[in-house]
XYZ file of C-alpha atoms in Angstrom:
706
model
C -79.782 -31.095 -32.108
C -82.085 -34.091 -33.357
C -80.022 -36.146 -31.077
C -80.835 -34.041 -27.880
C -84.986 -33.677 -29.244
C -84.617 -37.558 -29.677
C -83.416 -37.707 -25.993
C -86.120 -35.623 -24.852
C -88.799 -37.113 -26.355
C -87.861 -40.231 -24.552
C -87.622 -38.954 -21.563
C -90.824 -37.363 -21.477
C -92.805 -40.397 -22.826
C -91.344 -42.278 -20.105
C -92.527 -39.616 -17.459
C -96.014 -40.163 -18.870
C -95.876 -43.950 -18.611
C -94.429 -43.709 -15.208
C -97.330 -40.985 -14.105
C -100.310 -43.324 -15.611
C -98.810 -46.344 -13.576
C -98.854 -44.258 -10.697
C -102.312 -43.536 -10.841
C -103.209 -47.119 -11.550
C -101.279 -48.368 -8.556
C -102.867 -45.702 -6.291
C -106.251 -46.772 -7.306
C -105.685 -50.647 -6.882
C -104.145 -49.514 -3.433
C -107.268 -47.824 -2.566
C -109.843 -50.912 -3.347
C -108.441 -53.472 -5.487
C -110.838 -53.733 -9.030
C -113.779 -52.445 -7.468
C -111.745 -49.436 -6.544
C -110.823 -48.923 -9.766
C -114.186 -48.731 -11.042
C -115.407 -46.845 -8.221
C -113.179 -44.000 -8.766
C -114.714 -43.352 -12.333
C -114.859 -40.071 -13.959
C -113.570 -38.451 -10.694
C -110.813 -40.698 -10.166
C -109.808 -40.217 -13.567
C -109.671 -36.231 -13.360
C -107.490 -36.328 -10.114
C -105.242 -39.063 -11.470
C -105.014 -36.607 -14.655
C -104.071 -33.643 -12.506
C -101.554 -35.762 -10.492
C -99.957 -36.973 -13.629
C -99.994 -33.222 -14.744
C -98.162 -32.292 -11.511
C -95.284 -34.504 -11.900
C -94.732 -34.045 -15.430
C -94.368 -30.098 -14.758
C -91.707 -31.310 -11.902
C -89.693 -33.705 -14.325
C -89.740 -30.831 -17.160
C -88.154 -28.421 -14.822
C -85.683 -30.893 -13.664
C -84.719 -31.768 -16.980
C -84.123 -28.076 -18.179
C -81.632 -27.584 -14.994
C -79.652 -31.089 -15.881
C -79.222 -29.770 -19.752
C -77.938 -26.055 -18.115
C -75.550 -27.925 -15.931
C -74.494 -29.956 -18.423
C -74.152 -27.241 -20.915
C -72.244 -25.052 -18.685
C -69.734 -27.603 -17.720
C -68.868 -28.287 -21.746
C -68.124 -24.484 -22.273
C -65.813 -24.522 -19.258
C -64.094 -27.560 -20.620
C -64.186 -26.085 -23.911
C -62.483 -22.793 -22.330
C -60.233 -24.725 -20.143
C -59.067 -26.708 -23.248
C -58.529 -23.538 -25.286
C -56.699 -21.774 -22.904
C -53.967 -24.740 -22.251
C -53.877 -24.899 -26.052
C -52.981 -21.091 -26.122
C -51.252 -20.747 -22.899
C -47.524 -19.226 -23.284
C -45.930 -21.994 -21.241
C -45.255 -25.253 -22.340
C -47.735 -28.034 -21.156
C -47.694 -31.381 -21.170
C -49.532 -34.340 -20.100
C -47.475 -37.387 -19.054
C -49.017 -40.924 -18.637
C -47.447 -43.575 -16.308
C -45.281 -44.524 -18.649
C -43.879 -41.522 -18.970
C -45.383 -41.115 -22.518
C -46.785 -37.608 -23.490
C -50.453 -37.835 -23.971
C -51.233 -33.956 -24.579
C -48.962 -30.825 -25.958
C -50.159 -27.429 -26.374
C -49.541 -25.190 -29.112
C -46.456 -23.397 -27.133
C -44.839 -27.242 -26.415
C -44.584 -27.270 -30.333
C -43.427 -23.903 -30.963
C -40.841 -23.748 -28.201
C -39.620 -27.275 -28.732
C -39.657 -27.079 -32.688
C -41.843 -30.213 -33.162
C -45.503 -31.044 -34.329
C -47.888 -32.209 -32.339
C -47.960 -35.689 -33.415
C -44.006 -35.788 -32.849
C -44.548 -34.743 -29.555
C -47.211 -37.457 -28.986
C -44.779 -39.829 -29.763
C -42.293 -39.065 -27.507
C -41.601 -39.848 -23.712
C -40.249 -37.273 -21.037
C -36.891 -38.677 -21.076
C -36.841 -37.569 -24.958
C -37.285 -33.555 -24.111
C -36.075 -33.949 -20.327
C -32.632 -36.155 -20.809
C -32.156 -35.866 -17.131
C -35.426 -37.636 -16.432
C -34.790 -41.202 -16.176
C -37.147 -43.977 -15.320
C -36.045 -44.152 -11.709
C -36.450 -40.381 -11.391
C -39.958 -40.000 -13.141
C -41.150 -42.994 -11.163
C -39.748 -41.026 -7.945
C -41.541 -37.866 -8.915
C -44.593 -39.650 -9.672
C -44.648 -41.695 -6.270
C -44.067 -38.131 -4.461
C -46.630 -36.422 -6.063
C -49.409 -39.320 -5.081
C -48.730 -38.805 -1.880
C -48.535 -34.919 -1.970
C -50.230 -32.037 -3.569
C -47.787 -31.213 -6.526
C -44.289 -30.302 -7.554
C -42.377 -27.385 -8.781
C -38.406 -27.554 -9.829
C -35.802 -26.368 -12.607
C -34.901 -28.392 -15.401
C -33.589 -27.994 -19.246
C -35.691 -29.067 -21.990
C -34.101 -30.368 -24.840
C -35.144 -29.005 -28.509
C -35.197 -30.666 -31.879
C -32.303 -29.250 -32.849
C -30.602 -30.508 -29.482
C -30.421 -27.120 -27.791
C -31.077 -26.704 -24.048
C -34.328 -24.541 -22.776
C -34.094 -23.975 -18.993
C -37.638 -24.082 -17.256
C -39.354 -23.919 -14.181
C -41.629 -27.020 -13.782
C -45.084 -26.799 -11.988
C -46.399 -30.187 -11.920
C -49.781 -31.644 -10.656
C -51.639 -34.834 -10.606
C -55.082 -35.335 -12.406
C -56.919 -38.626 -12.587
C -57.138 -40.102 -16.022
C -59.281 -42.715 -17.694
C -56.617 -45.365 -17.726
C -55.126 -43.877 -14.338
C -53.119 -40.469 -12.979
C -51.988 -38.488 -15.420
C -49.111 -35.249 -14.839
C -50.085 -32.172 -15.732
C -46.987 -30.210 -15.974
C -45.963 -26.916 -17.084
C -42.770 -25.601 -18.113
C -42.037 -22.265 -17.949
C -38.995 -20.834 -20.045
C -36.662 -18.946 -17.596
C -33.975 -18.348 -20.291
C -34.021 -14.895 -19.674
C -33.757 -15.036 -15.587
C -31.077 -17.376 -16.496
C -29.249 -15.168 -18.693
C -29.901 -12.305 -16.106
C -28.708 -14.254 -13.336
C -25.412 -15.167 -15.448
C -25.027 -11.651 -16.014
C -25.070 -10.661 -12.621
C -23.176 -12.964 -11.314
C -20.661 -11.970 -14.462
C -20.591 -8.633 -12.855
C -19.827 -9.699 -9.649
C -16.779 -11.481 -10.504
C -15.609 -8.759 -12.517
C -16.235 -6.113 -9.924
C -14.756 -8.490 -7.452
C -11.186 -8.727 -9.770
C -11.345 -5.196 -10.335
C -11.398 -4.431 -6.541
C -8.610 -6.973 -5.586
C -6.364 -5.737 -8.146
C -6.363 -8.515 -11.022
C -3.723 -7.595 -14.065
C -6.280 -5.421 -16.442
C -6.033 -7.891 -19.327
C -7.000 -10.428 -17.416
C -10.308 -8.555 -16.376
C -10.881 -7.361 -20.039
C -10.703 -10.400 -20.923
C -13.126 -11.727 -18.239
C -15.834 -8.773 -19.669
C -15.101 -9.995 -23.161
C -15.972 -13.582 -22.240
C -19.096 -12.730 -20.172
C -20.373 -10.645 -23.069
C -19.943 -13.452 -25.321
C -21.713 -16.108 -23.197
C -24.560 -13.693 -23.102
C -24.560 -13.554 -26.682
C -22.931 -16.513 -28.140
C -23.060 -15.703 -31.673
C -20.928 -12.527 -31.190
C -16.932 -12.041 -30.773
C -15.917 -9.112 -28.695
C -12.810 -7.304 -28.251
C -11.289 -4.348 -26.277
C -9.439 -1.552 -27.706
C -7.465 1.018 -25.510
C -6.423 4.374 -26.860
C -2.933 5.903 -25.780
C -3.862 9.413 -24.812
C -0.560 10.633 -26.197
C 0.088 8.947 -29.216
C -3.508 8.680 -30.121
C -3.189 5.024 -31.287
C -5.499 2.352 -30.470
C -3.897 -0.536 -28.339
C -5.084 -4.300 -28.345
C -6.524 -4.896 -24.529
C -8.306 -7.953 -24.843
C -9.782 -9.943 -27.999
C -9.933 -13.760 -26.506
C -11.986 -15.366 -29.357
C -10.930 -13.689 -32.467
C -8.139 -14.633 -34.626
C -4.773 -13.765 -34.057
C -4.091 -12.462 -37.588
C -7.041 -9.805 -36.672
C -5.660 -8.819 -33.521
C -2.442 -8.477 -34.814
C -4.202 -6.505 -37.312
C -5.776 -3.974 -35.443
C -3.257 -3.545 -32.610
C -1.605 0.126 -33.074
C -3.672 2.007 -35.523
C -4.301 5.887 -35.671
C -7.666 6.519 -34.480
C -10.117 8.204 -36.937
C -13.113 9.022 -38.350
C -12.470 6.728 -41.191
C -10.761 4.044 -39.574
C -13.652 1.337 -38.985
C -16.164 0.931 -36.179
C -13.573 1.284 -33.322
C -11.567 4.016 -34.755
C -14.786 6.382 -35.540
C -16.425 5.526 -32.074
C -13.098 6.798 -30.228
C -12.765 9.714 -32.638
C -16.234 10.927 -31.833
C -16.924 9.269 -28.213
C -20.018 7.939 -29.428
C -21.449 4.554 -30.680
C -20.505 3.201 -33.846
C -22.271 0.689 -35.947
C -21.024 -0.902 -39.143
C -23.881 -3.289 -40.456
C -21.909 -4.618 -43.161
C -18.000 -4.685 -43.616
C -18.027 -5.522 -47.127
C -19.994 -2.600 -47.759
C -18.887 -0.033 -45.315
C -16.188 2.097 -47.011
C -14.260 3.005 -43.423
C -13.533 -0.731 -43.245
C -11.870 -0.830 -46.504
C -8.239 -1.230 -45.063
C -9.430 -4.277 -42.835
C -12.277 -6.015 -45.452
C -10.027 -8.655 -46.854
C -8.883 -10.109 -43.343
C -12.325 -9.496 -41.628
C -14.286 -11.220 -44.604
C -11.669 -14.290 -44.511
C -12.116 -14.696 -40.856
C -16.279 -14.316 -41.158
C -16.695 -11.045 -39.221
C -19.288 -9.122 -41.375
C -20.608 -6.570 -38.792
C -18.953 -4.184 -35.980
C -20.686 -2.685 -33.062
C -18.566 -0.328 -31.219
C -19.043 1.394 -27.781
C -16.678 3.847 -26.640
C -15.326 3.499 -23.048
C -15.518 6.671 -21.350
C -14.060 7.592 -18.099
C -15.799 9.163 -15.049
C -14.828 12.705 -16.427
C -16.344 11.848 -20.046
C -12.574 11.202 -21.263
C -12.310 8.297 -24.083
C -10.348 5.416 -22.846
C -10.951 2.896 -25.599
C -13.915 0.969 -26.992
C -15.624 -2.110 -26.285
C -16.714 -4.196 -29.624
C -18.948 -6.976 -30.858
C -18.336 -8.633 -34.560
C -20.800 -11.013 -35.843
C -20.574 -13.232 -38.680
C -23.588 -11.558 -40.452
C -24.731 -8.169 -41.381
C -26.886 -6.686 -38.871
C -27.599 -3.907 -36.069
C -27.968 -4.343 -32.431
C -31.349 -4.420 -30.938
C -32.411 -3.229 -27.468
C -31.063 -5.462 -25.305
C -27.640 -5.961 -27.423
C -27.314 -1.984 -27.139
C -27.524 -2.391 -23.067
C -24.981 -5.561 -22.914
C -22.048 -3.574 -24.807
C -23.440 -0.552 -22.588
C -22.715 -2.392 -19.632
C -19.601 -4.137 -21.143
C -18.231 -0.483 -21.697
C -18.811 0.593 -17.979
C -17.376 -2.136 -16.479
C -14.458 -1.857 -18.662
C -14.029 2.124 -17.769
C -14.206 0.777 -13.993
C -11.115 -1.245 -14.748
C -9.074 0.791 -16.990
C -9.636 3.591 -14.763
C -8.471 1.651 -11.218
C -5.582 0.626 -13.396
C -4.653 4.227 -14.275
C -5.486 5.200 -10.322
C -3.299 2.492 -9.297
C -0.451 3.463 -11.746
C -0.235 6.941 -10.897
C -0.046 5.924 -6.931
C 2.758 3.503 -7.500
C 4.482 6.276 -9.413
C 3.592 9.073 -6.750
C 4.490 6.530 -4.070
C 7.515 5.537 -5.300
C 8.407 9.256 -5.652
C 8.031 10.369 -2.449
C 9.286 6.939 -1.369
C 13.290 7.958 -3.106
C 12.500 11.104 -1.539
C 11.868 9.694 2.119
C 14.675 7.294 1.680
C 17.350 9.488 0.021
C 16.307 12.735 2.590
C 19.128 13.457 5.020
C 16.649 13.874 7.812
C 15.202 10.506 9.591
C 11.512 9.798 9.035
C 9.762 8.003 11.749
C 6.458 6.848 11.806
C 4.778 5.614 15.338
C 1.748 4.070 16.483
C -0.370 5.705 19.593
C 1.359 3.809 21.654
C 4.888 4.433 20.396
C 5.764 1.341 18.190
C 7.572 2.033 14.896
C 5.040 1.375 11.957
C 7.776 2.900 9.499
C 11.388 4.342 9.420
C 13.509 5.299 6.681
C 16.964 4.282 5.900
C 18.457 7.352 7.589
C 16.821 7.385 10.638
C 17.986 3.703 11.397
C 21.410 4.667 10.682
C 21.582 7.719 12.736
C 19.858 5.383 15.695
C 22.792 2.598 14.656
C 20.105 -0.123 13.701
C 18.647 -1.791 10.972
C 15.048 -0.759 9.464
C 13.976 -4.285 10.514
C 15.063 -3.920 14.089
C 13.690 -0.474 14.222
C 10.007 -1.728 12.904
C 10.228 -3.858 15.895
C 11.050 -1.301 18.334
C 9.519 1.161 20.497
C 10.368 4.864 20.217
C 10.900 4.649 24.424
C 13.433 1.979 23.619
C 15.971 4.828 22.664
C 15.641 7.556 25.476
C 16.327 7.264 29.086
C 16.252 9.510 32.058
C 14.499 12.966 32.062
C 14.543 12.646 28.086
C 12.022 9.039 28.756
C 9.759 11.725 30.682
C 9.854 14.173 28.410
C 8.954 11.667 25.247
C 6.364 10.342 27.200
C 5.025 14.241 27.681
C 5.219 15.150 24.286
C 3.497 12.012 23.478
C 0.648 13.092 25.559
C 0.684 16.559 23.374
C 0.579 14.030 20.020
C -2.507 12.564 21.097
C -4.101 16.298 21.692
C -3.496 17.270 18.384
C -0.503 19.500 18.987
C 2.116 19.675 16.616
C 5.477 20.991 17.909
C 9.320 20.960 17.411
C 11.862 20.210 19.945
C 15.399 19.450 20.719
C 15.668 15.815 22.078
C 18.654 13.279 23.080
C 18.354 9.700 22.129
C 20.750 6.665 23.075
C 22.141 4.714 20.072
C 22.470 1.236 19.738
C 25.846 1.245 20.643
C 25.871 3.507 23.295
C 26.666 7.021 21.675
C 24.547 10.013 21.737
C 22.086 11.160 19.063
C 21.423 14.560 19.550
C 17.899 15.569 16.594
C 15.707 18.548 16.179
C 12.282 16.219 16.136
C 9.703 18.139 14.105
C 6.387 15.917 15.115
C 2.882 15.894 13.804
C -0.196 13.928 15.183
C -1.711 11.656 12.380
C -5.474 10.979 12.226
C -8.166 8.988 10.486
C -10.785 9.804 8.458
C -13.137 10.605 11.549
C -10.423 12.822 13.208
C -9.105 9.921 15.620
C -5.486 10.061 16.627
C -3.474 6.984 15.216
C -0.309 7.888 15.298
C 2.557 10.434 15.177
C 5.069 11.535 11.857
C 8.043 12.507 12.890
C 10.723 14.212 10.969
C 14.981 13.975 12.619
C 17.865 16.662 11.727
C 21.050 15.084 13.149
C 22.013 17.923 15.232
C 24.901 15.997 17.501
C 28.184 17.675 15.924
C 25.982 20.803 16.372
C 25.817 19.779 20.207
C 28.964 18.478 20.626
C 30.542 21.675 18.790
C 28.588 23.964 21.158
C 29.967 22.395 24.105
C 33.289 22.604 22.763
C 32.530 26.115 21.990
C 31.744 27.042 25.307
C 34.753 25.153 26.694
C 36.720 27.269 24.303
C 35.303 30.206 25.613
C 35.775 29.417 29.291
C 39.276 28.005 28.411
C 40.062 31.653 26.462
C 38.554 33.437 29.854
C 40.588 31.530 31.880
C 44.155 31.996 29.783
C 43.482 35.588 29.106
C 43.488 35.896 33.065
C 46.186 33.557 33.377
C 48.328 35.301 30.674
C 47.939 38.806 31.832
C 48.636 37.497 35.450
C 52.034 36.045 33.870
C 52.828 38.963 31.941
C 52.673 41.313 34.868
C 54.686 38.970 37.232
C 57.397 38.474 34.269
C 57.114 42.382 34.073
C 57.866 42.787 37.767
C 60.752 40.198 37.901
C 62.353 41.085 35.036
C 62.655 44.760 36.163
C 63.926 43.604 39.664
C 66.503 41.670 37.653
C 67.470 44.155 35.126
C 70.156 46.640 35.738
C 68.971 49.022 32.801
C 66.246 49.451 30.525
C 67.621 47.887 27.440
C 68.601 44.634 29.817
C 64.554 44.672 30.868
C 63.541 45.169 27.175
C 65.548 42.078 25.823
C 64.548 39.809 28.462
C 61.210 40.734 28.369
C 60.764 40.502 25.213
C 62.174 37.144 24.859
C 59.464 35.786 27.485
C 56.817 37.613 25.868
C 57.972 35.975 22.273
C 58.327 32.383 24.264
C 54.543 32.899 25.242
C 53.642 33.586 21.928
C 55.515 30.708 20.325
C 53.347 28.328 22.189
C 50.519 30.622 21.926
C 50.781 30.269 17.935
C 51.344 26.321 18.070
C 47.931 25.893 19.792
C 46.366 28.473 17.846
C 47.313 26.043 14.351
C 45.089 23.095 16.253
C 42.359 25.471 17.148
C 43.120 25.190 20.861
C 43.350 21.738 20.770
C 46.712 21.521 21.656
C 50.418 21.503 20.253
C 53.037 18.191 20.006
C 55.334 18.076 22.750
C 58.259 17.750 20.118
C 56.824 20.898 18.202
C 56.901 23.034 21.435
C 60.933 21.956 22.149
C 61.695 22.533 18.868
C 60.118 25.828 18.406
C 61.456 27.269 21.841
C 64.891 26.260 21.050
C 65.268 27.034 17.539
C 66.390 30.941 18.269
C 69.256 29.300 20.477
C 70.273 26.174 18.143
C 68.522 24.118 15.473
C 67.933 20.664 16.360
C 70.017 17.557 14.887
C 73.201 19.746 15.153
C 75.800 19.269 17.515
C 74.562 21.738 19.909
C 71.431 20.596 20.405
C 69.947 16.820 20.724
C 65.851 16.088 21.015
C 64.407 12.984 21.693
C 60.802 13.023 22.637
C 58.198 10.590 23.035
C 54.774 11.557 20.762
C 52.766 13.299 23.088
C 49.966 15.872 22.755
C 50.045 18.595 25.048
C 46.732 20.273 26.038
C 46.981 24.096 25.592
C 47.975 25.283 29.543
C 50.647 22.218 29.194
C 52.144 23.575 26.309
C 52.074 27.205 27.458
C 53.657 25.995 30.680
C 56.348 23.868 29.522
C 56.873 26.626 26.471
C 58.018 29.213 29.268
C 59.924 26.423 30.996
C 62.178 25.435 28.150
C 62.765 29.309 27.033
C 64.174 29.806 30.563
C 66.306 27.081 30.356
C 67.350 28.014 26.898
C 67.920 31.714 27.782
C 70.455 30.687 31.097
C 72.036 28.385 28.881
C 73.039 30.990 26.468
C 73.979 33.213 28.973
C 75.546 31.129 31.546
C 75.450 28.033 30.427
C 76.284 25.070 27.589
C 75.396 27.664 24.657
C 77.425 30.479 26.184
C 80.541 29.082 24.791
C 81.086 27.222 21.505
C 81.596 23.506 22.340
C 78.828 23.469 24.894
C 75.884 21.319 24.032
C 72.058 20.132 25.151
C 70.485 17.219 25.322
C 66.588 17.438 25.902
C 64.489 14.104 25.988
C 61.178 13.336 27.179
C 59.441 10.004 28.311
C 56.171 8.693 29.311
C 57.201 6.820 32.450
C 55.383 4.728 35.099
C 54.250 6.317 38.115
C 52.246 4.222 40.640
C 48.937 3.688 39.316
C 49.461 6.476 37.080
C 51.420 7.517 33.906
C 53.201 10.528 33.531
C 55.810 12.577 31.810
C 59.505 12.980 32.884
C 61.548 15.514 30.757
C 64.941 16.059 31.218
C 67.101 18.830 29.971
C 70.823 17.896 30.288
C 73.795 20.460 29.851
C 77.375 19.615 28.745
C 80.743 21.480 27.619
C 80.060 24.772 29.248
C 81.843 26.630 31.932
C 81.767 25.368 35.184
C 78.648 25.175 37.020
C 78.470 25.922 40.957
C 74.795 26.446 42.673
C 73.309 29.818 43.053
C 73.423 31.375 46.331
C 69.906 32.783 45.859
C 66.771 31.486 43.786
C 66.769 33.716 40.590
C 63.730 34.642 38.770
C 64.111 31.751 35.944
C 64.493 29.444 38.531
C 61.462 30.530 40.367
C 59.368 30.816 37.205
C 60.156 27.312 36.282
C 59.260 25.721 39.702
C 55.847 27.719 40.173
C 54.891 27.351 36.842
C 55.243 23.037 37.027
C 53.766 22.960 40.277
C 51.003 25.143 40.062
C 49.823 24.459 36.388
C 51.153 21.099 36.089
C 50.845 19.818 39.694
C 53.808 18.420 39.138
C 57.597 19.014 40.469
C 61.054 20.433 39.294
C 64.455 19.016 40.248
C 67.654 21.178 39.361
C 71.169 19.850 39.501
C 74.216 21.872 39.227
C 76.618 18.927 38.152
C 80.393 19.923 37.076
C 79.349 19.200 33.267
C 76.536 21.581 33.553
C 72.872 21.621 34.416
C 70.369 18.953 34.835
C 66.900 19.947 35.412
C 64.182 16.732 35.432
C 60.421 18.143 35.356
C 57.747 15.245 36.111
C 53.802 15.468 36.047
C 51.324 12.576 35.637
C 49.000 12.186 32.494
C 45.832 13.993 32.919
C 47.751 17.259 33.899
C 47.290 18.525 30.585
C 48.545 15.753 28.421
C 46.459 13.608 26.184
C 49.193 11.225 25.800
C 50.132 9.580 22.733
C 47.099 10.577 20.628
C 48.424 12.767 17.743
C 46.282 10.962 14.953
C 43.289 12.117 16.080
C 44.244 15.704 15.372
C 42.817 15.483 11.893
C 39.617 15.041 13.384
C 39.607 17.341 16.593
C 40.606 19.997 13.976
C 37.643 19.683 12.040
C 35.080 19.649 14.888
C 37.154 22.763 16.235
C 37.030 24.407 13.262
C 32.905 23.949 13.253
C 32.916 25.288 16.569
C 34.364 28.243 16.189
C 32.155 28.798 13.036
C 29.057 27.861 14.696
C 28.025 25.448 12.233
C 27.173 22.095 12.801
C 28.041 18.867 10.405
């Protein structure tokens, strides 16, 4: 204040002197020295008035200048105070990168005193800043308005502090000065890192990473956010109620081994209690908490003094395990740390529930896959165009192809003709959403037939759009064959009954005409009927498949002579006769044998009969030649008239077999040759197939498909 008064007095004296001088100069200008005398007292008064006015004006101007100076000083003091007390680090840096100013926050956050900071250069607190980068920054700011960028400050203890720098250029006494504000962005970086970790963890869960890997990733992410802690994840076995180690990447192996497999309970440490009660449990000090006595020595040996455990709960509230953070010092979690372990437990629950869902889905899929693969029905899944998207093994076997071949084929590749048209119509009904069941004929890869009952169901997506067809196919090929066989058998039976009745009627009439009395009629009639019955019995044994030619010969001749004796020799190729041919040849052989017994070779003791049958070539066809030859009997002469027996033989062979009969009455005995072509009631040498044919006929008679 004394200094300010002295300055003001000096200024006022200068103003007075200047006023007096101006008055004298004015008088001089008006008249020189004479003018000065002429002015007199009046002039002095005017000069005094003028001086007073100048003095008042100067005083006002001085007051305003002083006021402005005081305001500027107050603003400068307030700005200095705001910078000193700003929460951000503020550093002023000269052109040589030396620090010329540091606020209180800079000292507190970087861990230096102000004197220590003012003795440092920018590269000392920002290692990334070199002489070249600082010079480039200074050049850029000289040409522009300012700069904003991120950097990492180095504290006095060597730790890093991420900051966002806002720098501007101001004029200083020795040149431009960079005024840089450094805002601590540690929390932002930590949140960004946490969000990135969460995205990575969720991505690993979605892509199906192994549960152990996901839990380890969660533990490591929490440890990055909380460097002083070490994390573990324990999983609860729902059946045994035992805690199993899920992850503990940075905990000692001895500790992990110790806590793996313990039984959960209220007195089993922080993790055991958290799983038992289903809520967060805090062990402030392992050394003093009685629940930790079981693990205390090992925990203290490895520097584990506190444990904070958060239960891992499923979406339905079921306890799945626990997430825990261990620390080397006693303590409780703050609000941020509680949020951290809660978030970690939630992520762990997502991973565990997905693993359980995938495991359950695999079991279910494997169960149904085994059912589908082992079922006797074919399963065929098609896309909207009829292309195969899935097929089971049974379906491939039914069509005679591999599953791989079917997966590159369409359903339309296995149907033809009218069935192809039906398949197209059926596909259209599937698109319309219709379910139905129908019989269908497929063509196997080897050209054979596959009859199947098809149960077809349309498949739709979540929006109700048609995306394909699921078909279940039951093989009914054998049933269809049996039905056809049964129909043939019924037709054949009807035909044979009518024929047999006609034959019986004819036999009755002709036998009556040839018989002298009733006894002779009955004997002849009975013999012919028995012959018919004998061949009927042979074909009935094979369910009307047919009968062996040799069996027919031996059966018909057994009442007259045993084959293999001197009286009968049989040499017949292995031929299988259809039922009609067997009955016809049975009657022929019966008539020949009866005639031999009455009038021919078998009418005497020394007589014998030889029966042979051979497959012979008849032009482009194959035929059968049956030869009946008698010897050792009475002399034979040709009859004057054809008897009933001869007529029956001739008519039966010509009508039923389409063949011919040649009878020669030689001196040694009768020779009868019967010829007919293959296909006229003869299967040929195929007797070995009778077993499978019998099985088919039995199925037909029972009406059951295999």
